[in-house]
mmCIF file of C-alpha atoms in Angstrom:
data_model
loop_
_atom_site.group_PDB
_atom_site.id
_atom_site.type_symbol
_atom_site.label_atom_id
_atom_site.label_comp_id
_atom_site.label_asym_id
_atom_site.label_seq_id
_atom_site.Cartn_x
_atom_site.Cartn_y
_atom_site.Cartn_z
ATOM 1 C CA UNK A 249 28.859 4.996 15.951
ATOM 2 C CA UNK A 250 31.054 1.953 15.315
ATOM 3 C CA UNK A 251 29.814 -0.722 17.727
ATOM 4 C CA UNK A 252 26.481 -2.472 18.062
ATOM 5 C CA UNK A 253 26.011 -1.708 21.756
ATOM 6 C CA UNK A 254 26.154 1.998 20.944
ATOM 7 C CA UNK A 255 22.790 1.597 19.213
ATOM 8 C CA UNK A 256 21.298 0.717 22.634
ATOM 9 C CA UNK A 257 22.787 3.712 24.462
ATOM 10 C CA UNK A 258 20.149 4.811 27.027
ATOM 11 C CA UNK A 259 21.220 8.467 26.999
ATOM 12 C CA UNK A 260 20.940 8.674 23.234
ATOM 13 C CA UNK A 261 17.593 6.853 23.408
ATOM 14 C CA UNK A 262 16.309 9.353 25.961
ATOM 15 C CA UNK A 263 17.370 12.166 23.644
ATOM 16 C CA UNK A 264 15.499 10.668 20.709
ATOM 17 C CA UNK A 265 12.398 10.111 22.843
ATOM 18 C CA UNK A 266 12.511 13.746 23.911
ATOM 19 C CA UNK A 267 12.741 14.851 20.292
ATOM 20 C CA UNK A 268 9.782 12.617 19.377
ATOM 21 C CA UNK A 269 7.708 14.147 22.213
ATOM 22 C CA UNK A 270 8.517 17.664 21.054
ATOM 23 C CA UNK A 271 7.313 17.062 17.486
ATOM 24 C CA UNK A 272 4.182 15.052 18.364
ATOM 25 C CA UNK A 273 0.972 17.082 18.526
ATOM 26 C CA UNK A 274 -1.618 14.587 17.202
ATOM 27 C CA UNK A 275 -2.476 10.915 17.523
ATOM 28 C CA UNK A 276 -0.672 8.652 15.062
ATOM 29 C CA UNK A 277 -0.712 4.923 14.330
ATOM 30 C CA UNK A 278 2.530 3.531 12.924
ATOM 31 C CA UNK A 279 3.051 -0.051 11.788
ATOM 32 C CA UNK A 280 6.407 -1.760 12.055
ATOM 33 C CA UNK A 281 6.321 -4.319 9.254
ATOM 34 C CA UNK A 282 9.028 -6.661 10.534
ATOM 35 C CA UNK A 283 8.667 -9.182 13.353
ATOM 36 C CA UNK A 284 12.264 -8.537 14.396
ATOM 37 C CA UNK A 285 11.343 -4.897 14.946
ATOM 38 C CA UNK A 286 8.279 -5.987 16.940
ATOM 39 C CA UNK A 287 10.431 -8.037 19.301
ATOM 40 C CA UNK A 288 12.871 -5.167 19.744
ATOM 41 C CA UNK A 289 10.020 -2.746 20.483
ATOM 42 C CA UNK A 290 8.451 -5.039 23.092
ATOM 43 C CA UNK A 291 11.750 -6.205 24.599
ATOM 44 C CA UNK A 292 12.984 -2.656 25.196
ATOM 45 C CA UNK A 293 9.568 -1.236 26.074
ATOM 46 C CA UNK A 294 9.775 1.331 23.285
ATOM 47 C CA UNK A 295 6.008 1.401 22.789
ATOM 48 C CA UNK A 296 5.562 2.218 26.496
ATOM 49 C CA UNK A 297 8.144 5.008 26.407
ATOM 50 C CA UNK A 298 6.664 6.788 23.404
ATOM 51 C CA UNK A 299 4.177 9.654 23.832
ATOM 52 C CA UNK A 300 0.635 8.445 24.495
ATOM 53 C CA UNK A 301 -0.438 9.828 21.116
ATOM 54 C CA UNK A 302 1.708 7.295 19.223
ATOM 55 C CA UNK A 303 0.453 3.725 18.817
ATOM 56 C CA UNK A 304 2.701 1.048 17.371
ATOM 57 C CA UNK A 305 0.771 -1.508 15.328
ATOM 58 C CA UNK A 306 2.451 -4.886 14.819
ATOM 59 C CA UNK A 307 2.477 -5.938 11.177
ATOM 60 C CA UNK A 308 2.638 -9.227 9.264
ATOM 61 C CA UNK A 309 6.430 -9.270 9.027
ATOM 62 C CA UNK A 310 7.082 -12.634 10.665
ATOM 63 C CA UNK A 311 7.815 -15.170 7.904
ATOM 64 C CA UNK A 312 6.850 -18.213 9.967
ATOM 65 C CA UNK A 313 3.647 -16.515 11.109
ATOM 66 C CA UNK A 314 2.329 -15.706 7.637
ATOM 67 C CA UNK A 315 3.023 -19.180 6.220
ATOM 68 C CA UNK A 316 -0.518 -20.454 5.568
ATOM 69 C CA UNK A 317 -1.907 -23.486 7.345
ATOM 70 C CA UNK A 318 -2.358 -25.387 4.096
ATOM 71 C CA UNK A 319 1.363 -24.987 3.367
ATOM 72 C CA UNK A 320 2.169 -26.398 6.818
ATOM 73 C CA UNK A 321 -0.110 -29.339 6.100
ATOM 74 C CA UNK A 322 1.616 -29.881 2.748
ATOM 75 C CA UNK A 323 4.943 -29.966 4.585
ATOM 76 C CA UNK A 324 3.542 -32.509 7.055
ATOM 77 C CA UNK A 325 2.165 -34.704 4.283
ATOM 78 C CA UNK A 326 5.496 -34.729 2.438
ATOM 79 C CA UNK A 327 7.584 -35.214 5.607
ATOM 80 C CA UNK A 328 5.542 -38.282 6.606
ATOM 81 C CA UNK A 329 6.474 -40.191 3.442
ATOM 82 C CA UNK A 330 8.922 -43.054 4.021
ATOM 83 C CA UNK A 331 11.516 -42.101 1.408
ATOM 84 C CA UNK A 332 11.692 -38.403 2.300
ATOM 85 C CA UNK A 333 14.203 -36.449 4.366
ATOM 86 C CA UNK A 334 12.471 -33.187 5.234
ATOM 87 C CA UNK A 335 14.740 -30.269 6.202
ATOM 88 C CA UNK A 336 13.774 -26.994 7.819
ATOM 89 C CA UNK A 337 14.933 -24.294 10.161
ATOM 90 C CA UNK A 338 14.115 -25.101 13.776
ATOM 91 C CA UNK A 339 11.225 -22.724 14.394
ATOM 92 C CA UNK A 340 9.100 -24.367 11.701
ATOM 93 C CA UNK A 341 9.067 -27.713 13.545
ATOM 94 C CA UNK A 342 6.668 -26.453 16.217
ATOM 95 C CA UNK A 343 4.234 -24.586 13.971
ATOM 96 C CA UNK A 344 0.913 -26.418 14.282
ATOM 97 C CA UNK A 345 -0.807 -27.809 11.233
ATOM 98 C CA UNK A 346 -4.400 -28.986 11.225
ATOM 99 C CA UNK A 347 -3.694 -31.886 13.580
ATOM 100 C CA UNK A 348 0.054 -32.102 14.309
ATOM 101 C CA UNK A 349 3.423 -30.466 13.696
ATOM 102 C CA UNK A 350 6.772 -31.532 12.253
ATOM 103 C CA UNK A 351 8.003 -32.610 15.681
ATOM 104 C CA UNK A 352 5.119 -35.087 15.813
ATOM 105 C CA UNK A 353 6.024 -36.386 12.363
ATOM 106 C CA UNK A 354 9.596 -36.844 13.588
ATOM 107 C CA UNK A 355 8.441 -38.685 16.722
ATOM 108 C CA UNK A 356 6.338 -40.983 14.543
ATOM 109 C CA UNK A 357 9.405 -42.018 12.563
ATOM 110 C CA UNK A 358 9.619 -39.345 9.875
ATOM 111 C CA UNK A 359 13.100 -38.214 8.834
ATOM 112 C CA UNK A 360 12.798 -34.542 9.812
ATOM 113 C CA UNK A 361 16.063 -32.653 10.254
ATOM 114 C CA UNK A 362 16.920 -29.153 11.457
ATOM 115 C CA UNK A 363 19.473 -27.433 9.225
ATOM 116 C CA UNK A 364 21.098 -24.021 9.410
ATOM 117 C CA UNK A 365 21.218 -23.342 5.679
ATOM 118 C CA UNK A 366 19.397 -24.675 2.612
ATOM 119 C CA UNK A 367 22.836 -25.634 1.317
ATOM 120 C CA UNK A 368 23.030 -28.108 4.226
ATOM 121 C CA UNK A 369 19.955 -29.803 2.804
ATOM 122 C CA UNK A 370 21.536 -29.898 -0.639
ATOM 123 C CA UNK A 371 24.610 -31.567 0.849
ATOM 124 C CA UNK A 372 22.383 -34.215 2.438
ATOM 125 C CA UNK A 373 20.851 -34.850 -0.985
ATOM 126 C CA UNK A 374 24.316 -35.190 -2.517
ATOM 127 C CA UNK A 375 25.547 -37.663 0.106
ATOM 128 C CA UNK A 376 22.290 -39.648 0.366
ATOM 129 C CA UNK A 377 21.200 -40.103 -3.263
ATOM 130 C CA UNK A 378 18.609 -42.755 -2.382
ATOM 131 C CA UNK A 379 16.565 -40.234 -0.337
ATOM 132 C CA UNK A 380 14.261 -37.488 -1.590
ATOM 133 C CA UNK A 381 15.475 -34.404 0.287
ATOM 134 C CA UNK A 382 13.075 -31.473 0.662
ATOM 135 C CA UNK A 383 13.872 -28.052 2.106
ATOM 136 C CA UNK A 384 11.040 -25.878 3.412
ATOM 137 C CA UNK A 385 11.770 -22.490 1.821
ATOM 138 C CA UNK A 386 9.816 -19.803 3.646
ATOM 139 C CA UNK A 387 10.340 -16.129 4.320
ATOM 140 C CA UNK A 388 10.484 -12.684 2.815
ATOM 141 C CA UNK A 389 12.969 -11.269 0.329
ATOM 142 C CA UNK A 390 15.697 -11.629 2.974
ATOM 143 C CA UNK A 391 15.935 -15.433 2.954
ATOM 144 C CA UNK A 392 14.961 -15.991 -0.669
ATOM 145 C CA UNK A 393 18.422 -15.471 -2.263
ATOM 146 C CA UNK A 394 19.955 -18.375 -0.320
ATOM 147 C CA UNK A 395 17.097 -20.651 -1.344
ATOM 148 C CA UNK A 396 17.397 -19.501 -4.953
ATOM 149 C CA UNK A 397 21.136 -20.188 -4.891
ATOM 150 C CA UNK A 398 20.504 -23.701 -3.539
ATOM 151 C CA UNK A 399 18.131 -24.582 -6.372
ATOM 152 C CA UNK A 400 20.562 -23.057 -8.866
ATOM 153 C CA UNK A 401 23.360 -25.212 -7.439
ATOM 154 C CA UNK A 402 21.179 -28.338 -7.498
ATOM 155 C CA UNK A 403 20.552 -27.834 -11.212
ATOM 156 C CA UNK A 404 24.189 -26.972 -11.952
ATOM 157 C CA UNK A 405 25.468 -30.056 -10.099
ATOM 158 C CA UNK A 406 22.778 -32.357 -11.468
ATOM 159 C CA UNK A 407 21.395 -33.287 -8.030
ATOM 160 C CA UNK A 408 17.911 -34.585 -8.861
ATOM 161 C CA UNK A 409 16.803 -35.851 -5.446
ATOM 162 C CA UNK A 410 16.498 -32.332 -3.997
ATOM 163 C CA UNK A 411 13.407 -30.144 -4.075
ATOM 164 C CA UNK A 412 12.133 -26.942 -2.480
ATOM 165 C CA UNK A 413 8.741 -26.443 -0.850
ATOM 166 C CA UNK A 414 8.329 -22.738 -1.625
ATOM 167 C CA UNK A 415 6.377 -20.287 0.526
ATOM 168 C CA UNK A 416 8.157 -16.997 -0.143
ATOM 169 C CA UNK A 417 6.263 -13.735 0.249
ATOM 170 C CA UNK A 418 6.971 -10.102 -0.641
ATOM 171 C CA UNK A 419 6.643 -7.023 1.558
ATOM 172 C CA UNK A 420 5.441 -4.247 -0.821
ATOM 173 C CA UNK A 421 2.229 -6.064 -1.910
ATOM 174 C CA UNK A 422 1.451 -6.712 1.776
ATOM 175 C CA UNK A 423 1.734 -2.989 2.523
ATOM 176 C CA UNK A 424 -0.675 -2.308 -0.346
ATOM 177 C CA UNK A 425 -3.124 -4.944 0.940
ATOM 178 C CA UNK A 426 -3.021 -3.448 4.441
ATOM 179 C CA UNK A 427 -3.705 0.035 3.124
ATOM 180 C CA UNK A 428 -6.605 -1.179 0.977
ATOM 181 C CA UNK A 429 -8.293 -3.001 3.842
ATOM 182 C CA UNK A 430 -11.501 -1.269 5.036
ATOM 183 C CA UNK A 431 -10.336 -1.747 8.638
ATOM 184 C CA UNK A 432 -6.915 -0.149 8.085
ATOM 185 C CA UNK A 433 -5.729 2.242 10.834
ATOM 186 C CA UNK A 434 -2.129 2.575 9.669
ATOM 187 C CA UNK A 435 -0.863 6.100 8.982
ATOM 188 C CA UNK A 436 2.840 5.355 8.512
ATOM 189 C CA UNK A 437 5.204 2.399 8.093
ATOM 190 C CA UNK A 438 8.580 1.365 9.425
ATOM 191 C CA UNK A 439 9.935 -0.792 6.589
ATOM 192 C CA UNK A 440 12.256 -3.730 7.249
ATOM 193 C CA UNK A 441 15.889 -2.852 6.716
ATOM 194 C CA UNK A 442 17.062 -6.386 5.911
ATOM 195 C CA UNK A 443 14.492 -6.750 3.120
ATOM 196 C CA UNK A 444 15.687 -3.477 1.606
ATOM 197 C CA UNK A 445 19.295 -4.639 1.937
ATOM 198 C CA UNK A 446 18.435 -7.235 -0.703
ATOM 199 C CA UNK A 447 15.811 -5.466 -2.814
ATOM 200 C CA UNK A 448 16.704 -1.811 -2.391
ATOM 201 C CA UNK A 449 14.198 0.989 -1.813
ATOM 202 C CA UNK A 450 12.788 1.648 -5.299
ATOM 203 C CA UNK A 451 9.459 -0.098 -4.637
ATOM 204 C CA UNK A 452 8.503 2.148 -1.713
ATOM 205 C CA UNK A 453 8.172 5.686 -3.150
ATOM 206 C CA UNK A 454 5.214 4.638 -5.365
ATOM 207 C CA UNK A 455 3.500 3.070 -2.324
ATOM 208 C CA UNK A 456 4.078 6.177 -0.214
ATOM 209 C CA UNK A 457 2.661 8.360 -2.974
ATOM 210 C CA UNK A 458 -0.318 6.149 -3.846
ATOM 211 C CA UNK A 459 -1.500 5.617 -0.261
ATOM 212 C CA UNK A 460 -0.233 8.950 1.079
ATOM 213 C CA UNK A 461 1.706 7.358 3.944
ATOM 214 C CA UNK A 462 5.320 7.839 4.977
ATOM 215 C CA UNK A 463 7.484 4.727 4.610
ATOM 216 C CA UNK A 464 10.696 4.912 6.640
ATOM 217 C CA UNK A 465 13.277 2.146 6.176
ATOM 218 C CA UNK A 466 14.963 1.365 9.476
ATOM 219 C CA UNK A 467 16.880 -1.280 11.413
ATOM 220 C CA UNK A 468 16.312 -3.310 14.558
ATOM 221 C CA UNK A 469 18.298 -1.790 17.380
ATOM 222 C CA UNK A 470 16.526 0.589 19.811
ATOM 223 C CA UNK A 471 18.107 3.731 18.350
ATOM 224 C CA UNK A 472 17.337 2.571 14.806
ATOM 225 C CA UNK A 473 13.684 2.131 15.660
ATOM 226 C CA UNK A 474 13.388 5.391 17.588
ATOM 227 C CA UNK A 475 15.014 7.314 14.734
ATOM 228 C CA UNK A 476 12.608 5.640 12.301
ATOM 229 C CA UNK A 477 9.652 6.643 14.460
ATOM 230 C CA UNK A 478 10.967 10.204 14.783
ATOM 231 C CA UNK A 479 11.278 10.591 11.024
ATOM 232 C CA UNK A 480 7.828 9.074 10.487
ATOM 233 C CA UNK A 481 6.200 11.441 12.989
ATOM 234 C CA UNK A 482 7.895 14.471 11.439
ATOM 235 C CA UNK A 483 6.401 13.523 8.067
ATOM 236 C CA UNK A 484 2.971 12.875 9.547
ATOM 237 C CA UNK A 485 2.922 16.156 11.431
ATOM 238 C CA UNK A 486 3.942 18.092 8.308
ATOM 239 C CA UNK A 487 1.547 16.257 5.973
ATOM 240 C CA UNK A 488 4.300 14.596 3.932
ATOM 241 C CA UNK A 489 4.255 11.048 2.555
ATOM 242 C CA UNK A 490 7.653 10.002 1.272
ATOM 243 C CA UNK A 491 10.068 7.096 1.422
ATOM 244 C CA UNK A 492 12.962 7.858 3.764
ATOM 245 C CA UNK A 493 16.017 5.644 4.320
ATOM 246 C CA UNK A 494 16.977 5.832 8.003
ATOM 247 C CA UNK A 495 19.258 2.798 7.674
ATOM 248 C CA UNK A 496 21.908 3.960 5.175
ATOM 249 C CA UNK A 497 24.738 2.100 6.913
ATOM 250 C CA UNK A 498 23.183 -1.121 5.606
ATOM 251 C CA UNK A 499 20.651 -0.246 2.879
ATOM 252 C CA UNK A 500 21.620 1.095 -0.534
ATOM 253 C CA UNK A 501 18.907 2.350 -2.926
ATOM 254 C CA UNK A 502 19.765 -0.334 -5.489
ATOM 255 C CA UNK A 503 19.908 -3.191 -2.961
ATOM 256 C CA UNK A 504 22.091 -6.196 -3.763
ATOM 257 C CA UNK A 505 22.322 -6.585 -7.566
ATOM 258 C CA UNK A 506 23.805 -10.099 -7.450
ATOM 259 C CA UNK A 507 21.063 -11.370 -5.131
ATOM 260 C CA UNK A 508 18.352 -9.731 -7.249
ATOM 261 C CA UNK A 509 19.760 -11.319 -10.414
ATOM 262 C CA UNK A 510 19.687 -14.760 -8.773
ATOM 263 C CA UNK A 511 16.097 -14.222 -7.627
ATOM 264 C CA UNK A 512 15.016 -13.123 -11.103
ATOM 265 C CA UNK A 513 16.556 -16.263 -12.616
ATOM 266 C CA UNK A 514 15.196 -18.857 -10.183
ATOM 267 C CA UNK A 515 11.809 -17.393 -9.177
ATOM 268 C CA UNK A 516 8.845 -15.708 -10.777
ATOM 269 C CA UNK A 517 6.149 -13.633 -9.098
ATOM 270 C CA UNK A 518 2.885 -15.348 -8.169
ATOM 271 C CA UNK A 519 -0.203 -14.843 -6.010
ATOM 272 C CA UNK A 520 0.378 -16.051 -2.452
ATOM 273 C CA UNK A 521 -1.878 -16.878 0.489
ATOM 274 C CA UNK A 522 -0.888 -15.217 3.776
ATOM 275 C CA UNK A 523 -1.981 -16.830 7.011
ATOM 276 C CA UNK A 524 -4.774 -14.819 8.582
ATOM 277 C CA UNK A 525 -4.948 -12.405 5.647
ATOM 278 C CA UNK A 526 -5.801 -14.441 2.571
ATOM 279 C CA UNK A 527 -4.502 -14.365 -0.966
ATOM 280 C CA UNK A 528 -2.628 -11.210 -1.949
ATOM 281 C CA UNK A 529 -2.082 -10.856 -5.707
ATOM 282 C CA UNK A 530 1.527 -10.910 -6.922
ATOM 283 C CA UNK A 531 2.783 -11.143 -3.333
ATOM 284 C CA UNK A 532 5.099 -14.135 -3.531
ATOM 285 C CA UNK A 533 7.493 -16.200 -5.567
ATOM 286 C CA UNK A 534 7.379 -19.635 -7.127
ATOM 287 C CA UNK A 535 10.047 -21.477 -9.066
ATOM 288 C CA UNK A 536 10.395 -20.288 -12.644
ATOM 289 C CA UNK A 537 9.897 -22.747 -15.536
ATOM 290 C CA UNK A 538 13.674 -23.383 -15.768
ATOM 291 C CA UNK A 539 13.654 -24.784 -12.224
ATOM 292 C CA UNK A 540 10.113 -26.186 -11.952
ATOM 293 C CA UNK A 541 11.427 -29.752 -11.691
ATOM 294 C CA UNK A 542 12.682 -28.813 -8.189
ATOM 295 C CA UNK A 543 9.213 -27.782 -6.959
ATOM 296 C CA UNK A 544 8.239 -30.106 -4.077
ATOM 297 C CA UNK A 545 4.524 -29.293 -4.400
ATOM 298 C CA UNK A 546 4.568 -30.598 -7.954
ATOM 299 C CA UNK A 547 6.945 -33.491 -7.271
ATOM 300 C CA UNK A 548 4.822 -34.852 -4.408
ATOM 301 C CA UNK A 549 1.442 -33.835 -5.883
ATOM 302 C CA UNK A 550 0.172 -31.831 -2.906
ATOM 303 C CA UNK A 551 -0.974 -28.726 -4.814
ATOM 304 C CA UNK A 552 -4.678 -29.278 -4.094
ATOM 305 C CA UNK A 553 -4.465 -29.813 -0.327
ATOM 306 C CA UNK A 554 -6.712 -27.293 1.506
ATOM 307 C CA UNK A 555 -7.418 -26.732 5.212
ATOM 308 C CA UNK A 556 -9.283 -24.455 7.635
ATOM 309 C CA UNK A 557 -7.971 -22.364 10.530
ATOM 310 C CA UNK A 558 -8.622 -22.773 14.273
ATOM 311 C CA UNK A 559 -11.911 -21.214 15.357
ATOM 312 C CA UNK A 560 -10.496 -19.656 18.542
ATOM 313 C CA UNK A 561 -7.046 -18.504 17.352
ATOM 314 C CA UNK A 562 -7.071 -14.823 16.379
ATOM 315 C CA UNK A 563 -3.554 -14.709 14.961
ATOM 316 C CA UNK A 564 -4.930 -13.454 11.661
ATOM 317 C CA UNK A 565 -6.220 -10.316 13.344
ATOM 318 C CA UNK A 566 -2.872 -9.919 15.113
ATOM 319 C CA UNK A 567 -1.049 -10.167 11.776
ATOM 320 C CA UNK A 568 -3.296 -7.490 10.278
ATOM 321 C CA UNK A 569 -2.689 -5.185 13.232
ATOM 322 C CA UNK A 570 -6.366 -5.228 14.200
ATOM 323 C CA UNK A 571 -5.743 -6.446 17.760
ATOM 324 C CA UNK A 572 -2.817 -6.797 20.128
ATOM 325 C CA UNK A 573 -1.912 -10.390 21.121
ATOM 326 C CA UNK A 574 -3.228 -10.007 24.675
ATOM 327 C CA UNK A 575 -6.654 -9.061 23.320
ATOM 328 C CA UNK A 576 -7.159 -12.660 22.160
ATOM 329 C CA UNK A 577 -9.095 -14.687 24.745
ATOM 330 C CA UNK A 578 -6.882 -17.731 24.163
ATOM 331 C CA UNK A 579 -3.608 -15.826 24.684
ATOM 332 C CA UNK A 580 -1.632 -17.193 27.646
ATOM 333 C CA UNK A 581 -4.404 -19.688 28.422
ATOM 334 C CA UNK A 582 -5.225 -22.237 25.710
ATOM 335 C CA UNK A 583 -2.395 -20.751 23.642
ATOM 336 C CA UNK A 584 1.138 -20.673 25.081
ATOM 337 C CA UNK A 585 4.613 -21.300 23.611
ATOM 338 C CA UNK A 586 4.414 -24.858 24.943
ATOM 339 C CA UNK A 587 0.985 -25.463 23.386
ATOM 340 C CA UNK A 588 0.595 -22.899 20.582
ATOM 341 C CA UNK A 589 -2.591 -22.529 18.587
ATOM 342 C CA UNK A 590 -1.025 -20.351 15.913
ATOM 343 C CA UNK A 591 2.323 -19.528 14.370
ATOM 344 C CA UNK A 592 2.474 -16.097 16.014
ATOM 345 C CA UNK A 593 3.027 -17.879 19.349
ATOM 346 C CA UNK A 594 5.669 -20.238 17.914
ATOM 347 C CA UNK A 595 8.004 -18.086 15.894
ATOM 348 C CA UNK A 596 10.933 -16.242 17.414
ATOM 349 C CA UNK A 597 9.623 -13.200 15.519
ATOM 350 C CA UNK A 598 5.915 -13.663 16.301
ATOM 351 C CA UNK A 599 4.042 -10.870 18.084
ATOM 352 C CA UNK A 600 2.240 -13.295 20.418
ATOM 353 C CA UNK A 601 5.542 -14.901 21.404
ATOM 354 C CA UNK A 602 7.013 -11.459 22.106
ATOM 355 C CA UNK A 603 4.093 -10.488 24.341
ATOM 356 C CA UNK A 604 4.332 -13.778 26.222
ATOM 357 C CA UNK A 605 8.123 -13.723 26.547
ATOM 358 C CA UNK A 606 8.227 -10.151 27.835
ATOM 359 C CA UNK A 607 5.164 -10.621 30.065
ATOM 360 C CA UNK A 608 2.691 -8.368 28.297
ATOM 361 C CA UNK A 609 -0.064 -10.601 29.586
ATOM 362 C CA UNK A 610 -2.682 -8.076 30.645
ATOM 363 C CA UNK A 611 -5.126 -6.255 28.404
ATOM 364 C CA UNK A 612 -4.480 -2.579 27.743
ATOM 365 C CA UNK A 613 -6.464 -0.472 30.225
ATOM 366 C CA UNK A 614 -8.656 1.082 27.523
ATOM 367 C CA UNK A 615 -9.600 -2.395 26.235
ATOM 368 C CA UNK A 616 -10.078 -3.978 29.664
ATOM 369 C CA UNK A 617 -12.584 -1.266 30.652
ATOM 370 C CA UNK A 618 -14.344 -1.028 27.304
#
């Protein structure tokens, strides 16, 4: 296939669904790690077309959603300062902190700007040397190379009024944390193709072997996801637990060597807090000692700011795959895209936003009658 729309071909999708039905004899729970995959599954109704024995569990693969509340509050505290220009991608502006969001800071006079690349923020710092320019660097391995390159360029060009508020997280440690949870129901994983485009696939065979779960790397179009599910079910039915690359048109085993070299230079691995999950050891990046002067947490002395989550928002359980979004009592009532309680309702990749957007408002029948 040469064109993107071919990966949504309904006849080919029907064929893959038929093949999945033929190989499925038991009940299986499969987690798609990436929020982009979640939206594709819900948008196209893939979970409703699959055999009843297969449950798709939505994982913590939305970068905005897993950014912890205390990091949002640190962003708000920095953005409210009079000499700061705070830059971020648009979806972060509506993520609620403890009492407000970045839009509120902007309405109160803060210089909060939406940019489309961290390099845009660096350009602002270059052209406005009297301002302290901060970029909110969040996300998985996919977005990290661009942020690393920006810090590298800031150091190379001698731009001292730029800094990065870092909240980068890593997928493989999250998979390990999910599997080690006493409430884990996951029997197989669909791994995020764009993460593996950067990092390669070498980290996944040890996870598959250690936790005895298949890990299938796949993409985001309907046929990509269905093929990933088919390969996962075949492994589960045959008792195998291997890493399988179902996205070879994009993912190479070695990943992107140039991007990985940049990441290794600018960042170092650290423990990271995940919203709704807690601290996962060695699950994130921070700036390495060579670039520590560009760390906004250190520059603005907000390292020790701590907060507590909403008592009625259950986004943490959604992120762990313990409940579906419409099983939260606040979903669609106190919590909507216009008035979100948690990041999973704000982000374009959040599971709660997907359920609301595609009108999955009712409880599953088995839950409603429980």
